[in-house]
Coordinates of C-alpha atoms in Angstrom, one line a residue:
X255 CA 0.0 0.0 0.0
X256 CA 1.2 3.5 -0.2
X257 CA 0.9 6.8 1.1
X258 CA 2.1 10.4 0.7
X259 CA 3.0 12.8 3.8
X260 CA 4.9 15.9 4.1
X261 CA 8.5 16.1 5.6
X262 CA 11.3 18.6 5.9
X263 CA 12.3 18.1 2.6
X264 CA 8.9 18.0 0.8
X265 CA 6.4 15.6 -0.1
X266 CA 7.5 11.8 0.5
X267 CA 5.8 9.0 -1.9
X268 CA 5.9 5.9 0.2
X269 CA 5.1 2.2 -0.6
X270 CA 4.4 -0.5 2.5
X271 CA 6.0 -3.5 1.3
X272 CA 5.8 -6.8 4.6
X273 CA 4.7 -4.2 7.0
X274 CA 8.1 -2.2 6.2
X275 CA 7.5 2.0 4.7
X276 CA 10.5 3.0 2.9
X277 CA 10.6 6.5 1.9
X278 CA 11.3 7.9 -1.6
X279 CA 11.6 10.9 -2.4
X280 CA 10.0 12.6 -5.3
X281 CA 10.7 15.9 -7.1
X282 CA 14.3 16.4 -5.1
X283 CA 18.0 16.7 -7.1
X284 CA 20.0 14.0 -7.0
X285 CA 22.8 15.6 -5.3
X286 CA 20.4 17.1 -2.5
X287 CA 19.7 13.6 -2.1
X288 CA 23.0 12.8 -1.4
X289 CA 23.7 15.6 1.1
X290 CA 20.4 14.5 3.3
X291 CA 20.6 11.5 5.6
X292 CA 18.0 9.1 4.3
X293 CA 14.9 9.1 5.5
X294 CA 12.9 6.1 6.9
X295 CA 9.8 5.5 8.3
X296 CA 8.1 2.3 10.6
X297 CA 4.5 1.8 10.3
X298 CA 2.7 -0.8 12.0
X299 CA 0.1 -2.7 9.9
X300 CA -2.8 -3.5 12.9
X301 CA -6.0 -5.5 12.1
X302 CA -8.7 -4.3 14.8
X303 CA -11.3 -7.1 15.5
X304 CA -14.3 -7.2 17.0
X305 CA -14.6 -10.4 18.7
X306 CA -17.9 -11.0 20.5
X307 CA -17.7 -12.0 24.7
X308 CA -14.4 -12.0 26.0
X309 CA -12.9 -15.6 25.7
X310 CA -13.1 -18.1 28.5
X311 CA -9.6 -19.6 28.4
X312 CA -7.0 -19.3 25.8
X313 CA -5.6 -22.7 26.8
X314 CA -6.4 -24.6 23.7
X315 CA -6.7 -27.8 25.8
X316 CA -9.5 -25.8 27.8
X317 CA -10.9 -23.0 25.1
X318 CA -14.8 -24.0 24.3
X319 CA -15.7 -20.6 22.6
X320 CA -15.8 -19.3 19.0
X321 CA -14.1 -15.7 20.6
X322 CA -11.3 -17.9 22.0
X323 CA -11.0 -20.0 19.1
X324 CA -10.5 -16.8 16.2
X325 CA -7.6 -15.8 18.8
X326 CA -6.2 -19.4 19.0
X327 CA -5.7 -20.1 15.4
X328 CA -3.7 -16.8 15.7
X329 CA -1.5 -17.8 18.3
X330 CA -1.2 -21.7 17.4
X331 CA -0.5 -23.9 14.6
X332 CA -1.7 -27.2 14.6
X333 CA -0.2 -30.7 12.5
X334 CA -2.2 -28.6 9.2
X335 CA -3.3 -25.3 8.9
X336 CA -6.1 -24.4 6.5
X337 CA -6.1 -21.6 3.7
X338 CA -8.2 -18.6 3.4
X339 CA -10.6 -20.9 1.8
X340 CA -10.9 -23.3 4.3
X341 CA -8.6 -26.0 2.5
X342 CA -6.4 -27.9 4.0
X343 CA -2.9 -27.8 3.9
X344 CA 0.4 -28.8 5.6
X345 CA 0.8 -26.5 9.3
X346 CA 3.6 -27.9 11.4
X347 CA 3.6 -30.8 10.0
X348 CA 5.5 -30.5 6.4
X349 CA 3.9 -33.9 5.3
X350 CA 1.8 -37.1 6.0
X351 CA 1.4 -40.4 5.0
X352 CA -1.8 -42.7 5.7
X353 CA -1.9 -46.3 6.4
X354 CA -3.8 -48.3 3.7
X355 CA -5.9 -49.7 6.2
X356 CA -6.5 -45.7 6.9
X357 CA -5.1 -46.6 11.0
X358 CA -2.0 -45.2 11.5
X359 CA -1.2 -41.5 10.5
X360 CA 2.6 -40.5 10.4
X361 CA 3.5 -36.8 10.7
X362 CA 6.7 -35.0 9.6
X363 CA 7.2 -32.2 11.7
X364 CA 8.9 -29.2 9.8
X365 CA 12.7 -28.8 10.9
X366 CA 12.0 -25.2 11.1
X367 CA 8.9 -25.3 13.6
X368 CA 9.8 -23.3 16.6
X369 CA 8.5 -21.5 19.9
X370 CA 8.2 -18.1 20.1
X371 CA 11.0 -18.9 23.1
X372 CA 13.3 -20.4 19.7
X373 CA 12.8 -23.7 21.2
X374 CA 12.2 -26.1 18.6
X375 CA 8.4 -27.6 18.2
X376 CA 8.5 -31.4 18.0
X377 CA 6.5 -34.6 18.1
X378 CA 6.6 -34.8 21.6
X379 CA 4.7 -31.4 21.8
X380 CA 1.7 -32.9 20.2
X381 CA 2.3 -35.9 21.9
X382 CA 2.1 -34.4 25.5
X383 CA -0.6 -31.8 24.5
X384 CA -3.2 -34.9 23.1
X385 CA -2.4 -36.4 26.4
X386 CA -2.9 -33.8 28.4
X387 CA -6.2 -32.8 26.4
X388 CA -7.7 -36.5 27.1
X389 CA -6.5 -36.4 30.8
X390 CA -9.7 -36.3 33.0
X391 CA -7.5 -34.1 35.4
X392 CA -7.6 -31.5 32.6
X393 CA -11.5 -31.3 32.3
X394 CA -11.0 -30.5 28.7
X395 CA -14.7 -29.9 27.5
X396 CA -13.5 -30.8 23.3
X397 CA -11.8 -34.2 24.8
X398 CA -14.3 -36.2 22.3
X399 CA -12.8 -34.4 19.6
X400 CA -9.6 -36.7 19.6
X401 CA -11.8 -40.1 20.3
X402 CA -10.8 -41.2 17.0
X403 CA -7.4 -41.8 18.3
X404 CA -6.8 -45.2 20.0
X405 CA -7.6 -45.8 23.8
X406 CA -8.8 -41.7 24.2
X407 CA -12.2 -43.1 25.3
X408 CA -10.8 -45.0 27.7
X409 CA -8.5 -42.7 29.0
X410 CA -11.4 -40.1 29.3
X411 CA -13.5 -42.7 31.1
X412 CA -10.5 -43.3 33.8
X413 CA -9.8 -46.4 32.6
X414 CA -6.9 -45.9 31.0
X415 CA -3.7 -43.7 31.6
X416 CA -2.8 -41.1 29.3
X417 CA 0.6 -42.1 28.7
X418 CA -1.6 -45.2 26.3
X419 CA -3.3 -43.1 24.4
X420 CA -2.5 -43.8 20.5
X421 CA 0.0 -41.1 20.1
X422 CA 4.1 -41.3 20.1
X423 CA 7.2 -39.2 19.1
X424 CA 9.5 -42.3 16.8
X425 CA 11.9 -38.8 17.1
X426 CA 11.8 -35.5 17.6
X427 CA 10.4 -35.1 14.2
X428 CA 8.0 -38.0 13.4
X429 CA 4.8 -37.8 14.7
X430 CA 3.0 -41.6 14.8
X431 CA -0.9 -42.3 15.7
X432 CA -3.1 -45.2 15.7
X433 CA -6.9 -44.8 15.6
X434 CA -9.3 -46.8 16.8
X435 CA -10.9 -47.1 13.9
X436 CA -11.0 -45.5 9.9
X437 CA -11.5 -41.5 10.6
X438 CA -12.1 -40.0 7.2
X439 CA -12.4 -36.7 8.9
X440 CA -9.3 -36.9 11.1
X441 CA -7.3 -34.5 9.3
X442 CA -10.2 -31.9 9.6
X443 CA -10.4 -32.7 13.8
X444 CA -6.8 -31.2 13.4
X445 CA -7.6 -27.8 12.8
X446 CA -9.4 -27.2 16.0
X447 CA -7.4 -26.0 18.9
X448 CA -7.9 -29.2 20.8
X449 CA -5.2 -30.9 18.6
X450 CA -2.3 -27.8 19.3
X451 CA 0.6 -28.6 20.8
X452 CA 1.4 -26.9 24.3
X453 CA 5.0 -26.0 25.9
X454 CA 5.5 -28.4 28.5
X455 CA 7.6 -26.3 30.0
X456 CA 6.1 -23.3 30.3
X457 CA 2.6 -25.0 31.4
X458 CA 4.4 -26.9 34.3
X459 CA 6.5 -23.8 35.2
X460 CA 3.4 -21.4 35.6
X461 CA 0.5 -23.0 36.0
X462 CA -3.1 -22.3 35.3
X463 CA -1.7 -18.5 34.4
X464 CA 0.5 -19.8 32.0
X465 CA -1.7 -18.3 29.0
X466 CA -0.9 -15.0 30.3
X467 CA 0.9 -12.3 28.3
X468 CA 4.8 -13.0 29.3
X469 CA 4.3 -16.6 30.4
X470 CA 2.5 -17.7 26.9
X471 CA 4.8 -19.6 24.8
X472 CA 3.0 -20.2 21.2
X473 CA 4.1 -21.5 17.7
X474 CA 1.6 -19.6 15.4
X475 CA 1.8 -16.8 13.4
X476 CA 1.4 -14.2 15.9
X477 CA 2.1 -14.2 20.1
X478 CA 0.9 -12.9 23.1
X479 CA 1.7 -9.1 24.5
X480 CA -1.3 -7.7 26.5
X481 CA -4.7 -9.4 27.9
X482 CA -6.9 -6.5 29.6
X483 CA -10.5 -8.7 30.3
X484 CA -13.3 -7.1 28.8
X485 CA -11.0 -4.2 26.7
X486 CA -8.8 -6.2 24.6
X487 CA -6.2 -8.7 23.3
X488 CA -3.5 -7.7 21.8
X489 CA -0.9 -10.2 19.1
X490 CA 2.1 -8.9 18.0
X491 CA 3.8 -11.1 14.5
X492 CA 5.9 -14.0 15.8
X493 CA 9.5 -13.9 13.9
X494 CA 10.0 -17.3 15.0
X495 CA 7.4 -19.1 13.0
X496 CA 8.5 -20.6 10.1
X497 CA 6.2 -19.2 7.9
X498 CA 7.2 -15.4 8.8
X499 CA 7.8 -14.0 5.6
X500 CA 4.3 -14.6 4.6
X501 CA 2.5 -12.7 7.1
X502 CA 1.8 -9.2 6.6
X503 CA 0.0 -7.7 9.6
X504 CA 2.3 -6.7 12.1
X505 CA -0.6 -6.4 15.1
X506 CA -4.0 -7.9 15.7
X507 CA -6.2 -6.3 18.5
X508 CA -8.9 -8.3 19.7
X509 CA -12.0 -6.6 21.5
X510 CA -14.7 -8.1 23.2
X511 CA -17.8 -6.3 22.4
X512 CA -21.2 -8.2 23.8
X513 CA -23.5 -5.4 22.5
X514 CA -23.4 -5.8 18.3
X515 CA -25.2 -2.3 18.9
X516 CA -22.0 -1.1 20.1
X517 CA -19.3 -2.6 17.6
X518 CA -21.3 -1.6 14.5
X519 CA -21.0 2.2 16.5
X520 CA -17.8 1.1 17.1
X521 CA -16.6 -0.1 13.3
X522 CA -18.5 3.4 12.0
X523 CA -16.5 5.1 14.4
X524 CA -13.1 3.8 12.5
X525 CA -12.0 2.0 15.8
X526 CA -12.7 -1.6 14.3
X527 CA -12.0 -3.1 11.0
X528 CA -14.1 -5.9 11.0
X529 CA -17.1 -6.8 13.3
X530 CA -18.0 -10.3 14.9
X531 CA -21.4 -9.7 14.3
X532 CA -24.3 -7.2 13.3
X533 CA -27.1 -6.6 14.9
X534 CA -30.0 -7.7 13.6
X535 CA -32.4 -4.7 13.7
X536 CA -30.0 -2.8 11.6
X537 CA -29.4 -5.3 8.7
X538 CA -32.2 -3.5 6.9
X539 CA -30.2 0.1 7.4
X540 CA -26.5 -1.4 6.8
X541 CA -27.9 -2.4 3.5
X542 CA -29.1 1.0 2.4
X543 CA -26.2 3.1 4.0
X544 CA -23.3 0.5 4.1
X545 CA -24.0 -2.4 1.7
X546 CA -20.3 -2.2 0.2
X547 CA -18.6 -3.3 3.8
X548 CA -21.4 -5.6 4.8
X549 CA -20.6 -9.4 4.1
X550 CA -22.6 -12.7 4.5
X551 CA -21.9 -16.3 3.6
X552 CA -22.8 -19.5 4.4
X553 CA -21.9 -21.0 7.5
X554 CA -21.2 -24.5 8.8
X555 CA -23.9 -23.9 11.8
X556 CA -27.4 -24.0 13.6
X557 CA -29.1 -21.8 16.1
X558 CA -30.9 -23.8 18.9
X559 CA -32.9 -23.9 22.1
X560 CA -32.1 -26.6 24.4
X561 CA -34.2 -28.1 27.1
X562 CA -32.9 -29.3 30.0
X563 CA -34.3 -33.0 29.9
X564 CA -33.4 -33.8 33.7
X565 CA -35.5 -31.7 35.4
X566 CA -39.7 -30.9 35.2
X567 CA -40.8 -29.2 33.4
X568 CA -39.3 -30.2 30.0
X569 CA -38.2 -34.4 31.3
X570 CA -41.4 -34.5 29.6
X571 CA -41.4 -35.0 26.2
X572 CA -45.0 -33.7 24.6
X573 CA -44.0 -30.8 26.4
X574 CA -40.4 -30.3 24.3
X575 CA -42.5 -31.5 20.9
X576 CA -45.3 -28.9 22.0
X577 CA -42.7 -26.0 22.1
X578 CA -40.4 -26.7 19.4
X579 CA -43.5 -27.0 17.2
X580 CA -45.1 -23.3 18.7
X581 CA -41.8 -21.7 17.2
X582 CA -42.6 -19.7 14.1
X583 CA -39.5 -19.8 12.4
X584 CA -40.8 -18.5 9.2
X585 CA -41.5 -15.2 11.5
X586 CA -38.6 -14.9 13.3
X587 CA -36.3 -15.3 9.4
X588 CA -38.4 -12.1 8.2
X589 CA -38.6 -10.1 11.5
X590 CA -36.1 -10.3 13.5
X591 CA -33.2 -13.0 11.8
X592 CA -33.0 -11.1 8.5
X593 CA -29.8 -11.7 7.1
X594 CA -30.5 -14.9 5.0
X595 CA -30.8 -17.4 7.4
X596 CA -32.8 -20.5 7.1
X597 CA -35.3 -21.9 9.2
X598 CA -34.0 -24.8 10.5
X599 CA -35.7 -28.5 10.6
X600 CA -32.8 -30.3 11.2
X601 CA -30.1 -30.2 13.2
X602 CA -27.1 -31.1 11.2
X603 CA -26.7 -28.8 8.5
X604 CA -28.2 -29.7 5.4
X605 CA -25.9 -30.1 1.7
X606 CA -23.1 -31.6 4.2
X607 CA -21.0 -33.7 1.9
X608 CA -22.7 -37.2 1.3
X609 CA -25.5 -36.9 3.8
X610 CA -28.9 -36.7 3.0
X611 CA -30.5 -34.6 5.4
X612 CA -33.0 -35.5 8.2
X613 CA -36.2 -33.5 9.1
X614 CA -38.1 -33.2 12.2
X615 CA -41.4 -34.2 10.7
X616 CA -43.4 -31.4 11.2
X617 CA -40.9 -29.6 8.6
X618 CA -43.9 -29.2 6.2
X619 CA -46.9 -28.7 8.1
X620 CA -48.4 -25.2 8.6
X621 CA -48.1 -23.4 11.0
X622 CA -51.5 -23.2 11.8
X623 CA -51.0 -26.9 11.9
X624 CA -48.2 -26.8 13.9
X625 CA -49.8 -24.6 16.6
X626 CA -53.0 -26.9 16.9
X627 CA -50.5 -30.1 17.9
X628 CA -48.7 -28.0 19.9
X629 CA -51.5 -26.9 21.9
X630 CA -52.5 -30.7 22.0
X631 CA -49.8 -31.7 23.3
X632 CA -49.3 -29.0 26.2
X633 CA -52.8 -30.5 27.3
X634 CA -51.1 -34.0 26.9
X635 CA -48.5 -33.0 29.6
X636 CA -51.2 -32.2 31.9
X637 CA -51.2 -27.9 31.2
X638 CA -53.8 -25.8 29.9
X639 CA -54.9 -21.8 29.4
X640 CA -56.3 -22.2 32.8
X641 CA -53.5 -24.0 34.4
X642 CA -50.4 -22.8 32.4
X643 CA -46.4 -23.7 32.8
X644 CA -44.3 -21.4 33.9
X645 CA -40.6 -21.7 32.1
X646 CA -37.8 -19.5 32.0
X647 CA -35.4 -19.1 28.7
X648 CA -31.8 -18.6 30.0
X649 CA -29.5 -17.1 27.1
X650 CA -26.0 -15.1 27.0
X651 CA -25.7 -11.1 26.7
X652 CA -26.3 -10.2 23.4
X653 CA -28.9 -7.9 21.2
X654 CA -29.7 -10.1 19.0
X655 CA -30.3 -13.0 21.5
X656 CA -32.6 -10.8 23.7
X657 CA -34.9 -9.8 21.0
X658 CA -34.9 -14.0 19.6
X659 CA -35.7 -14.8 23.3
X660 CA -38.5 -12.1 23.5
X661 CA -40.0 -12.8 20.4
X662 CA -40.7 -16.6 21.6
X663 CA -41.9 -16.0 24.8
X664 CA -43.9 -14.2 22.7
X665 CA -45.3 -17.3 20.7
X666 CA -45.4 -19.0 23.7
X667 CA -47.5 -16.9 25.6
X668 CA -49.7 -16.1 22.8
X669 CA -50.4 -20.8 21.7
X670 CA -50.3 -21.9 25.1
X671 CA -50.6 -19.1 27.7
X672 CA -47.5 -20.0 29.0
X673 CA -45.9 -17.5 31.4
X674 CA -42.7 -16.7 30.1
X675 CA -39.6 -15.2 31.7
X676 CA -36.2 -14.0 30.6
X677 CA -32.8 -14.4 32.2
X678 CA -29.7 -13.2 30.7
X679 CA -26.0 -14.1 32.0
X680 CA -22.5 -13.0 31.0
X681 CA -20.8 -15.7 28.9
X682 CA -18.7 -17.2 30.8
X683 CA -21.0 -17.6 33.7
X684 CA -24.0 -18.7 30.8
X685 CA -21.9 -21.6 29.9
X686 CA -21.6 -23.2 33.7
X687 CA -25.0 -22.8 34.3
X688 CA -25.9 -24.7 31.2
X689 CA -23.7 -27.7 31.9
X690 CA -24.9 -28.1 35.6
X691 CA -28.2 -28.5 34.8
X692 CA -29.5 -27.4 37.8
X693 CA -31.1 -24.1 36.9
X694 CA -31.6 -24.2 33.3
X695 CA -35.1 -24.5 31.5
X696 CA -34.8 -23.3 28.3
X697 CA -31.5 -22.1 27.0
X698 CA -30.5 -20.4 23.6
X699 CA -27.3 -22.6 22.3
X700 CA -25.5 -22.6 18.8
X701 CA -23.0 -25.2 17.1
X702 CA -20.6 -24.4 14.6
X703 CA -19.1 -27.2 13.2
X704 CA -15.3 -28.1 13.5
X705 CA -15.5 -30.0 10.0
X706 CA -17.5 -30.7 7.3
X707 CA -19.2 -33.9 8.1
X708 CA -22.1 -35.0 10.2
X709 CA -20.3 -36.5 13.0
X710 CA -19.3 -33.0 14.2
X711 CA -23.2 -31.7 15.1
X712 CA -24.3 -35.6 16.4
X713 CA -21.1 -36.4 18.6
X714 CA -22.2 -33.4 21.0
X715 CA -25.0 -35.4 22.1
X716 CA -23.5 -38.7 23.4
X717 CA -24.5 -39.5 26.7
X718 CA -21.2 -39.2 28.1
X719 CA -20.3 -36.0 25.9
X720 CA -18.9 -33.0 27.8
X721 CA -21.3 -30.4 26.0
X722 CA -24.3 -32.4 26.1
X723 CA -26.2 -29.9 28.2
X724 CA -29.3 -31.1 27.9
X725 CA -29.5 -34.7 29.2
X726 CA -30.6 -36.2 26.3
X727 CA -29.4 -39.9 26.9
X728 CA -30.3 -42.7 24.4
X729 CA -28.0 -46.2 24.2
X730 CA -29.7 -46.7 20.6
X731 CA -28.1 -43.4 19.6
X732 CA -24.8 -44.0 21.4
X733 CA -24.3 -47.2 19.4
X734 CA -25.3 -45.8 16.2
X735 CA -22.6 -43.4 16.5
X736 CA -20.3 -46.0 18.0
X737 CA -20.5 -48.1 14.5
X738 CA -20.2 -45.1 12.4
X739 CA -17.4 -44.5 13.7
X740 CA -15.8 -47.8 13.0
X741 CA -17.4 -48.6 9.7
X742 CA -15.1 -47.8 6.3
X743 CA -17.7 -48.0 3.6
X744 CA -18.6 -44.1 3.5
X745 CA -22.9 -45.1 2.3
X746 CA -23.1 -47.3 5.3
X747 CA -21.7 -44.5 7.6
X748 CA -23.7 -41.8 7.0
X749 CA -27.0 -44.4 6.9
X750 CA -25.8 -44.4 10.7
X751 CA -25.8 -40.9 11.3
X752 CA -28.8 -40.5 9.6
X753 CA -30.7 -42.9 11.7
X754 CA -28.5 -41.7 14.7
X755 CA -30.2 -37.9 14.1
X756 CA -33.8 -40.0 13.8
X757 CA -33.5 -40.8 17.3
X758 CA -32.4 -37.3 18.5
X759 CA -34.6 -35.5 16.5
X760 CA -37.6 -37.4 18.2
X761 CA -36.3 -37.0 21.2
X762 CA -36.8 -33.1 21.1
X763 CA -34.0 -32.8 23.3
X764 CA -33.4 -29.5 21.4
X765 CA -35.6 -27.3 18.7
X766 CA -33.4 -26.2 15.8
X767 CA -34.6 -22.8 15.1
X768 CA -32.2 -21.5 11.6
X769 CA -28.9 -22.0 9.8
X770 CA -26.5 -19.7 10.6
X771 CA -25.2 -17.2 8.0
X772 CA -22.0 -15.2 9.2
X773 CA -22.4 -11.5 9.4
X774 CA -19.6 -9.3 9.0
X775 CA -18.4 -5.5 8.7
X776 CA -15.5 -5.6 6.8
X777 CA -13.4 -2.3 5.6
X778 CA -12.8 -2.6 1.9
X779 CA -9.2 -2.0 2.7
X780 CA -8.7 -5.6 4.7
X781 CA -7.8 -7.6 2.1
X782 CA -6.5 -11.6 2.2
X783 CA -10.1 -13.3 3.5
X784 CA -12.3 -13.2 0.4
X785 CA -10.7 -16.9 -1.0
X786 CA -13.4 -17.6 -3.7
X787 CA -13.3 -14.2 -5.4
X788 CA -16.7 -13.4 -4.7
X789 CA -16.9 -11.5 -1.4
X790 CA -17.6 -14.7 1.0
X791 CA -15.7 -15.8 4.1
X792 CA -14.8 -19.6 4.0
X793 CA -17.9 -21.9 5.0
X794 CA -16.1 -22.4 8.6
X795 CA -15.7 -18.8 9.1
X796 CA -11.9 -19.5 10.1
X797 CA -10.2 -16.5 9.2
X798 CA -6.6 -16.9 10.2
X799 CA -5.2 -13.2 10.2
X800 CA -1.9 -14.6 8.6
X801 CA -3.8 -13.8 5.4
X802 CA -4.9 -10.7 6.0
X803 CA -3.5 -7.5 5.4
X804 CA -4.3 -3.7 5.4
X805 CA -4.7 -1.7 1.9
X806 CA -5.2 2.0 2.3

């Protein structure tokens, strides 16, 4: 990029070339050239991102957020890394080769993988890091994630030690794991943060504050300088990784913004380059006034309401069908979710490679229809106008949750007479109320998936799954999900996911409510994310700020 300013000895025409300015003069002799000192100028090239709630951890053992996870893939670099498409390619490791039998995966980690510390990165990072993540003693919520790999769902149980889980460093450089059984996705599980490697040595030397600014230690493209809660994150470029050259932006600065009210003010005001979100109310406004810097594409996700099958009033299941079905999603898509979502009828996404999708069956009634079955139901579970339920919907801080949440309490109130109320909690604190069960009803959820194919949206809901926050506990569906995982023939597999999302589906353990789009502000001069040459963010929404850079 380039850029022309005024100095003592006239105007200076400079170009920005890896972050570096060097200064040219223009319209000057030759021999006053000579007589000045040359001139030289440092500019920083800084992303600013909006980046939702503050993350819970950035331990990427630990890390169970989206915010956390766009900061991880900045700090960390996994076996592969993916492009700005979403394609997978070589990270730390430089190559791979697969068993035929498709068991045993051997890595060759790049002689030139380092710390930020100049330590070298090597097998035995990944080795202690998958171990660690399996490790009970961890509490590592993504555990499941690495189940693929032999004697991790034993290890997670307690029956096994770590130390036997199918992972081990043949040298420093050769990375060699055994599955449990043919993972056709296994390459994709690497990309979440669950798979990074950790510094031993800085983990055992400081603790649970070892992801602090000054004790991090990180092998990605960027590192760790400042971590103000609730103001921002800030990620200077890491010299040390091996792919250096490459990267362009010299700082990223992450800030957590709940209200999307506030960041679009925020990226109008020039203080943010890109936005986590928009708020939903002003889609209609951002399209008249700012239509050039607004950006939505697909997106590998669904929007949700859980119910909390352990408890009354929802261990009853007419009582889940009755609200899922008084949910007019057609309504909430035109008034209030208006950015080209879908309403949703299934939980795992539909047009995932090789799966056919699988409806709730009330996907083509009315909903006229839909509201007289409802209502039928609620009496079924022993309610009525005269004697209605009380519930509460629990969901995190956020605009365009609260107005969701309102709108069907609304629909509730208005089918059934149900008495609604509304609790809102800060992130962090949202998240352990849902997994303890003990207070939640109702509570607004979301899953994006970690790779495209069924298995990531079904695995959540395992009985013994970590994020399974509602209950919902069915050995039919555990062992449908058990064979798919062990069965090669790719037809036969997704027949078992698709009869595995029957069951769950039935169940009502959730209602899926749309298919996510992602929403974006983007300034037209942050270039390096639009991989298909058509304005769209990679289906995953994994925008590694490697690629990004700053054109003014």
């Amino acid at each position: 990029m380039s850029f022309i300013t005024k100095t003592k000895g006239g105007l200076v025409h400079g170009f920005f070339n890896s972050s570096r300015a060097f200064l040219i003069g223009t319209g000057l002799l030759a021999s006053s050239m000579a007589a000045l000192a040359p001139v030289a100028a440092q500019a920083e090239m800084v992303l600013n991102r909006g980046n939702g709630s503050e993350p819970g951890s950035l331990d990427p053992q630990i890390a169970e957020d989206v915010p956390a996870s766009h900061i991880l893939r900045d700090l960390y670099e996994g076996l592969v890394g993916e492009e700005a498409s979403g394609k997978i390619v070589p990270g730390e490791a430089e190559s791979w080769k697969v068993s035929e039998d498709g068991l045993t995966y051997t890595f060759k980690i790049r002689d030139d993988a380092k710390w930020t510390n100049g330590d070298p990165v090597t097998a035995g990072d990944f080795v202690y890091a998958w171990q660690r993540a399996v490790d009970p003693k961890t509490g590592s919520e993504y555990s499941f994630l690495l189940a693929p790999i032999k004697n991790a769902d034993d290890i997670t149980s307690g029956k096994m030690e770590p130390k036997e889980l199918g992972a081990k460093a043949i040298d420093d450089k050769t990375l060699e794991v055994d599955l449990a059984g043919p993972t056709p996705y296994f390459l994709g599980l690497l990309t979440h943060s669950i798979s990074y490697p950790v510094n031993k040595a800085a983990v055992e030397k400081f603790g649970d504050q070892w992801t602090r600014p000054g004790n991090s230690v990180t092998n990605g493209a960027f590192k760790l300088d400042e971590w103000n809660p609730q103001s921002r994150i800030v990620l200077s470029k890491n010299d040390s990784y091996w792919n250096a050259d490459s990267v362009k932006l010299d700082k990223v600065i992450y800030y957590p913004t709940e209200s999307t009210t506030a960041e679009l003010k925020r990226f109008r005001a020039g203080e943010l380059d890109w936005t986590y979100e928009v708020p939903n109310d002003q889609i209609k406004w951002i399209r008249d006034n700012m239509n050039d810097e607004f950006v939505v594409s697909n997106y590998l996700g669904v929007y949700y309401y859980g119910f909390n099958m352990t408890k009354p009033p929802f261990d009853n299941a007419k009582l889940r069908e009755a609200f899922s079905l008084a949910i007019n999603r057609d309504i909430l898509m035109d008034k209030i979710v208006t950015a080209g979502e879908v309403p949703a009828y299934a939980y795992v996404v539909p047009g995932m490679t090789g799966y056919t999708p699988v409806y709730a069956d009330f996907k083509d009634m009315t909903q006229k229809e839909r509201n007289e079955k409802a209502y039928k139901l609620y009496q079924e579970a022993g309610y009525s106008k005269d004697n209605p339920v009380t519930v509460e919907i629990r969901y995190n801080t956020n605009d365009n949750h609260k107005k969701i949440a309102i709108a069907i309490a609304s629909m509730w109130k208005s089918v059934f007479g149900a008495k609604v109320n509304l609790v809102n909690e800060e992130f962090k604190v949202f998240l352990e109320t849902r997994k303890a069960k003990e207070k939640t009803q109702v509570f607004r959820a979301g899953w994006i998936g970690d790779y495209n194919d069924p298995n990531t949206f079904l695995e959540l809901w395992k009985s013994d799954s970590g994020l399974n926050d509602t209950g919902f506990d069915d050995p039919e569906f555990d062992k449908l999900m058990d064979e798919a995982s062990n069965e090669q023939d790719s037809e036969k597999r997704m027949e078992l996911l698709r009869n595995a999302e029957e069951i769950f589906l039935k169940a009502n353990a959730v209602a899926p409510i749309y298919h996510y789009v992602t929403k974006h502000m983007i300034k037209s001069y942050v270039k390096g994310w639009d991989a298909d040459g058509k304005g769209h963010v990679n289906v995953m929404d994994h925008v590694r700020s490697q690629y990004l850079y700053i054109e003014k």
